[in-house]
Amino acid sequence: MSGANRIAGKGRLTPARTVRFTFDGQALTAVEGDTLASALIANGIHLTGRSFKYHRPRGMLSAGPEEPNALMDIGRDSARRTPNVRATVQEVFDGMQAKSQNRWPSLSFDIGAVNNLASPMFAAGFYYKTFMWPKAAWKKLYEPVIRNAAGLGVSPSERDPDHYANHHAHCDVLVIGGGVAGLAAALSAAHAGAEVIICDEQPEMGGAFRHETDTTIAGKSGFDWAQAVVAELRAMDNVRVLTRTTAFGYQAQNHVGLVERVTEHLAAPDARLPRERMWQVRARQVVIATGAIERHMVFANNDRPGIMLASAARTFLNHFGVAVGARVGVYTANDSAYNAAFDLKRAGVSIPVIVDVRPQVDAALLARAADLGIEVLTGHAVVDTKGSLRVRSMKVARIGGGGGKDYAIDALIMSSGWTPSVHMYSQSRGKVVWDEASERFLPGVHPQASMSIGACNGTDDLNETIAEAVRAGRESAEKAGVASGGGWAPPAAVAGTSWAGNMMGSGEGAGPDTTVKAFVDFQNDVTAKDIRLAVREGMESIEHVKRFTTNGMATDQGKTSNIHGLAIAAEMLDRPLPKVGLTTFRSPYTPVTFGAIVNHSRGALFDPTRKTPMHDWEAAHGAVFEDVGQWKRAWYYPRTGEDMHQAVNRECRTVREAAGLFDASTLGKIEVVGPDAAAFLNLLYTNSWDKLEPGRCKYGIMLREDGFIYDDGVVGRMAEDRFHVTTTTGGAPRVMHHMEDYLQTEFPHLKVWLTSTSEQWAVIAVQGPKAREIIAPLVEGIDMSSEAMPHMSVREGRICGVPTRLFRMSFTGEAGFEVNVPADYGKAVWEAIWARAEPMGACAYGTEAMHVLRAEKGYIIVGQDTDGTVTPDDAGLNWAVAKKKPDFVGIRGMKRPDLVREGRKQLVGLQTRDPKIVLEEGAQIVADPNQTVPMKMLGHVTSSYWSENCGRSIAMGVVAGGRSLMGQTLYVPMPDRTIEVTVTDTVFIDKQGERLNG
Amino acid sequence: MLLIHCPYCQEERPELEFRNTGEAHIARPADIANISDEAFEVFFFLRDNPKGLTYERWRHIHGCGRFFNAVRDTVSDKFVTTYKAGLPKVAVVRADDGSVRVSDRVEGAGL
Ligand SMILES: [Zn+2]
C-alpha cells in the first residue's frame, strides 16, 4: 500500500502501479498518476513548506493550479531542477526528488519562524516603511537578511540540458478548458466543421468531474462521459486535444500562448522529446471555459497544514483515492462542501461537524447529512484553530454568540463559494461586470472574437451550461466562417452537486476589532488585518491596496485571494464592492518556465552570426575576432609571442612601409540605379553628385533632417545612371531604410531603384606603397597607372579571372585599392592576392590597425567621433557640404540657431604632453584642472591610440570652440592624475596627403 | 502580437514583419531650405501623442518593403484601417459603442 491514507476502492488510479520518490530526502511510494500533493497526503504528510514572510508551517490548500502554499523544488538530476513547482500540479514519476522550500535548517524546525513572533514588524507595507532609512543599511543589512530568510526557491545553477519546442498553430476555434463546458463546445464546433484546438491543464480532461462524482451525463458518470468525449474528439481529423497544457497568456487578436508539459511527468523521457512545448495559437474564435475556483474561509489561523478547500479534499478522495484525514471538520458558506463531507463520510472518514455560516440551508442537504449521521451547525463559524505542524482542533462558535467549543480534528475543509475564473477574459482586455444577484464579477462585453461559457461565465446549472456550450461551439464555427450542416445534440444530464452559497471577506472572529492572523493571500502572507491597515494608511484604490499589501501578486495572481481582499477593503471603505473595483489579472495565469519562453533562442541560435567570405582564412591565420553588431571581424593577427599591442604596432608599421590586406566586406553597400539616381543622391547626401563622372568616386556625408551626421561612405559612379554606395558597417540597414523612406514617401517621383548589395560583394582592401605592385599582375582590363586611375576612381574589369569593381581609395592615407568581387570568389581572390603580398613583406591587418591608421590621418568614424549631435561643420567636414544645392535632407536642420552658434564642440586633435600616455576614450576635457567639482567640461576624447608610426600617442576629441584653441593646453582629469594635452589639427601623419598618390 | 494588413501585399501578416515609422501625413515642406525656425519646429519636432485614434506610418520591412499609412486606436490597440502611402488621409468615425470604422466621407487632401 502506497501510503496509510489510501482508501481501498476509491479513486481512479491503479494501486498496483507504484512509483518511488523522495521528499526532503525521505523515500516514499506513490501510485502512478498521483500528484506530489496526493502522494504526500497518502503518506500522511501535510506540512510542505514555510510561508513567505512569517515562515508559518503550511500544507496543501488546493488540489490544482491555484495552489498558493505547496511550492516545491522538483529535481530529476542535478541539472534538471525546477523551483516553485506546485505540488498539486506536478505528477510523481519514478526517481523524482522533491524538496520543500523557504525553510532553514529544516522544515519542522525553522529559524525564520521567529518572524511570526516579530510579525508587527512585517505588517503590510513593511518594505516601504521599515527599511527606508538609513540608505546604506538597505544594501548591507536589510536586503541580504530578507533575501536569505524569505526567498521562495533557488534557481538551478547548471545549464538546462533539455530542449523546448515552439509551435505556431492556427485554428478556427480554440477552446480553453476541458471541463463539461469546454468539451461540449469543442464537440459542437468540431461537428459543425471547425478546426478545433482544445486544451486543459490537467492530465485528463473532465474539469470538476475530477472531484464531483454525483453527476450523470448521457447515462454515464460525468468523468466517464468526459473521457468518452475526449476519445471522440481525438478520433476527429479536425481536432487537436492538448492535455497538461495551460493557456497562460491571451494577447491581441486571439493570439493565445499555451504551454504543454511534455515530459515533466515521465520517469525516463525520450531524449528526443521537448521538455515543454510552447504553442502560439492564432484562433479565429476563442471559447473560454475556464470554470471556477473555490475560495477558502477567512478566519483566525486558517493556514495550518491540514486545512484546505473542500473541493481539494474531494479531488484527493475521488480521483486519487486518498483521505485528507481521519477526522475532518467542515466549514462552509456553500452547498458543495456538503457533498465533499458526504463523500468522505461514506469512505469511512469521521466528520464531527459541518459548520455553516448561513442561518438557512437547503433542507435536502440537511436531510442527507442527517441520514449520514453528520451534525450540522448553521449560523455558526470556526473562529480559531490549534496545532503547530498540523491542525489538531478547531473552535466553533455561534455567530455573534462568543465563546465556542473545541473539536478535535486532523483536517479541516472549507468553502466560501466559487469565483468564476475570469483570468483569460480579463487578459483579453475584457472588463468584468458585477452581477448583483449572484454577487460576483462576470465577463462583460468580449473585446475580441471570443465568448465565455459555463462556470467562468456564471452559468451554474449543468443543463444550461451544456446548452450554452453547444450553442457557443456552433456559433464559433459560424463566425469563423466554416460552419457546415453538421451538429451535435446536447446529451441529457442530471446534476449531483449544488454550487450555491457565497461569502466574501473575513468571517466571525476575524473582524476589524481583532488582531488575529486570518489569511487572505497565503502565498504572499497577507492577512485581513493587513488589508485593513492598507485602507487606514490611505490606500483607497484596490490597485494601491494590492501593491501595499502584495495581495494577489506574484505567481498566484489572486486566484483564491482577490475577492476576499476586495471585500475587506470595500467594508473598510464603506463602499459597495464593485465600486472599489477588481484588480487586473495579468499574464501568465500560472508561472511559465524560462526554458519554454526562451525555447530555441539560446547558444548559437540566440542571435545570427555573420561571417565574411574570408572568415575561415582569417581564423586559420590566427586572427582574433571582435563582434561588430552581428559580424565577426578580424581584430588583429598576433604572431607567436605577440600581444595585441605588439601585433597592432607591427600591422600599422607594415601597412605604411610595405602593404597590408584588410577584409572590408562588412561595409554596407547599396546599388542606386535609375535615370534619377544622381538627383536622388543629391537629395540624400550633403555633397553634389552632378559633376561626378562615371569611373570616379567621392566621399559622401548623409544627414538626418535635423542636420546631424547620420552616415558616411565612399560612393562610386559606375555609369550615368548607376552608383555603388558604401555605408558604415553598422549603418547599412538603417541607411537603406532611410533611403527607401525618402524614395517611397517624399520623392516618389524619382525614377530610382535601391538594392542592398552588402552581402553580394566581398571587399579586399590592399593598402600601402606596394599595393599596386601586389595586385596589378592579377588584374585584367584595367589600366592601373596613377595617370589612368588616380586616387578616388573606380573601374570594372577582372581580377584572377573574376569580375571586379576596383576602387582606388584609401582609409589609411596610403595609396590603395579596394577590390570588390562577387562574395563567392572572395576567399579565392584574397588567397591569390595574399600569395603575392606575403613574399613582398605585406601583412594582413585587422580592425584595430585599421582604426589606428585612419586616426593617424584624421578620418572620422561615424558613431565613434560623432554621436548624433555632430554637424558636418563640427566634424570639420564643411568642404563636403554643397553650397549651391536648393535641397538635401538636413539642409534646413543644420541652419537651426543652436547648430550655427559659436562655441559648439568641434573635432580636434589632442596630443598628450607626455607622448607615452594614451588617453582613455570618453575621458572628459577641461580648461582648468584646479576648479571645484563639478568641473566645467569642454568636451571629451572620441578616439585615442598608441601610434607606432608617429612614435607617440594620438587622439581626437570634441571640444567647445576647439578649432580656435589650436596650440593651447587643456586637461584631462582622471581618478589618479591629470593629463595635460595640446589641441592640434586632426592629421598626425603626411599632412600634405602625398602618400595617397604613391 | 498584432496582425497588420499590408495594403500592398493585401494580406494580414504578424507584427514582427513590420516597423512603425512615426506619425503619418506630415508632408516635408516643398521649400524646406527657406522655412522659418517655427515652421521647422512644427514639421520636425512636434508630434501628437493621442489617446485614441492615431495616424501612423508603418513599413512592411520584412515583407514587400513598402511604407504605408494606418489608423490605430491607441486605447484598444486595434487597427481601424491601413492604406497606401500617398493616398489622402482616411476619415474614420467612432460609434457610440466605442468601435471605430472608416467613414464614407473623405477628409481634406493632405498627404
Ligand atoms: Zn507588404
PDB file of N, CA and C and ligand atoms in Angstrom, chain B residues 4-11 13 17-18 59-68, ligand 1:
ATOM      1  N   ILE B   4      -1.183  42.738 -38.926  1.00  0.00           N
ATOM      2  CA  ILE B   4      -1.291  44.003 -39.650  1.00  0.00           C
ATOM      3  C   ILE B   4      -1.560  43.693 -41.120  1.00  0.00           C
ATOM      4  N   HIS B   5      -2.523  44.396 -41.662  1.00  0.00           N
ATOM      5  CA  HIS B   5      -2.876  44.190 -43.059  1.00  0.00           C
ATOM      6  C   HIS B   5      -2.009  45.100 -43.926  1.00  0.00           C
ATOM      7  N   CYS B   6      -1.160  44.504 -44.747  1.00  0.00           N
ATOM      8  CA  CYS B   6      -0.327  45.307 -45.649  1.00  0.00           C
ATOM      9  C   CYS B   6      -1.152  45.632 -46.888  1.00  0.00           C
ATOM     10  N   PRO B   7      -1.349  46.922 -47.170  1.00  0.00           N
ATOM     11  CA  PRO B   7      -2.192  47.275 -48.318  1.00  0.00           C
ATOM     12  C   PRO B   7      -1.533  46.960 -49.660  1.00  0.00           C
ATOM     13  N   TYR B   8      -0.254  46.672 -49.654  1.00  0.00           N
ATOM     14  CA  TYR B   8       0.422  46.290 -50.906  1.00  0.00           C
ATOM     15  C   TYR B   8       0.357  44.781 -51.108  1.00  0.00           C
ATOM     16  N   CYS B   9       0.678  44.030 -50.051  1.00  0.00           N
ATOM     17  CA  CYS B   9       0.620  42.567 -50.145  1.00  0.00           C
ATOM     18  C   CYS B   9      -0.829  42.073 -50.092  1.00  0.00           C
ATOM     19  N   GLN B  10      -1.723  42.930 -49.588  1.00  0.00           N
ATOM     20  CA  GLN B  10      -3.130  42.551 -49.427  1.00  0.00           C
ATOM     21  C   GLN B  10      -3.262  41.326 -48.532  1.00  0.00           C
ATOM     22  N   GLU B  11      -2.479  41.341 -47.444  1.00  0.00           N
ATOM     23  CA  GLU B  11      -2.512  40.193 -46.531  1.00  0.00           C
ATOM     24  C   GLU B  11      -2.309  40.677 -45.112  1.00  0.00           C
ATOM     25  N   ARG B  13      -0.386  40.096 -41.851  1.00  0.00           N
ATOM     26  CA  ARG B  13       0.868  39.449 -41.508  1.00  0.00           C
ATOM     27  C   ARG B  13       1.224  39.817 -40.061  1.00  0.00           C
ATOM     28  N   GLU B  17       6.922  41.408 -38.835  1.00  0.00           N
ATOM     29  CA  GLU B  17       7.386  41.735 -40.185  1.00  0.00           C
ATOM     30  C   GLU B  17       7.402  43.238 -40.444  1.00  0.00           C
ATOM     31  N   PHE B  18       6.878  44.009 -39.491  1.00  0.00           N
ATOM     32  CA  PHE B  18       6.669  45.439 -39.747  1.00  0.00           C
ATOM     33  C   PHE B  18       7.502  46.304 -38.818  1.00  0.00           C
ATOM     34  N   ARG B  59       6.120  50.289 -42.045  1.00  0.00           N
ATOM     35  CA  ARG B  59       6.800  49.729 -43.204  1.00  0.00           C
ATOM     36  C   ARG B  59       6.776  48.209 -43.098  1.00  0.00           C
ATOM     37  N   HIS B  60       6.421  47.567 -44.174  1.00  0.00           N
ATOM     38  CA  HIS B  60       6.437  46.102 -44.219  1.00  0.00           C
ATOM     39  C   HIS B  60       7.880  45.683 -44.517  1.00  0.00           C
ATOM     40  N   ILE B  61       8.726  45.940 -43.517  1.00  0.00           N
ATOM     41  CA  ILE B  61      10.175  45.895 -43.783  1.00  0.00           C
ATOM     42  C   ILE B  61      10.675  44.489 -44.083  1.00  0.00           C
ATOM     43  N   HIS B  62      10.080  43.487 -43.428  1.00  0.00           N
ATOM     44  CA  HIS B  62      10.486  42.107 -43.719  1.00  0.00           C
ATOM     45  C   HIS B  62       9.482  41.431 -44.645  1.00  0.00           C
ATOM     46  N   GLY B  63       8.863  42.223 -45.494  1.00  0.00           N
ATOM     47  CA  GLY B  63       7.941  41.681 -46.489  1.00  0.00           C
ATOM     48  C   GLY B  63       8.223  42.390 -47.787  1.00  0.00           C
ATOM     49  N   CYS B  64       7.246  43.154 -48.262  1.00  0.00           N
ATOM     50  CA  CYS B  64       7.416  43.819 -49.553  1.00  0.00           C
ATOM     51  C   CYS B  64       8.291  45.063 -49.446  1.00  0.00           C
ATOM     52  N   GLY B  65       8.550  45.545 -48.213  1.00  0.00           N
ATOM     53  CA  GLY B  65       9.415  46.704 -48.055  1.00  0.00           C
ATOM     54  C   GLY B  65       8.707  48.042 -48.199  1.00  0.00           C
ATOM     55  N   ARG B  66       7.398  48.014 -48.463  1.00  0.00           N
ATOM     56  CA  ARG B  66       6.704  49.278 -48.731  1.00  0.00           C
ATOM     57  C   ARG B  66       6.285  50.005 -47.448  1.00  0.00           C
ATOM     58  N   PHE B  67       6.309  51.325 -47.528  1.00  0.00           N
ATOM     59  CA  PHE B  67       5.763  52.167 -46.465  1.00  0.00           C
ATOM     60  C   PHE B  67       4.274  52.361 -46.733  1.00  0.00           C
ATOM     61  N   PHE B  68       3.485  52.389 -45.666  1.00  0.00           N
ATOM     62  CA  PHE B  68       2.062  52.671 -45.831  1.00  0.00           C
ATOM     63  C   PHE B  68       1.547  53.383 -44.587  1.00  0.00           C
TER      64      PHE B  68
HETATM   65 ZN    ZN C   1       3.636  44.119 -47.840  1.00  0.00          ZN
END
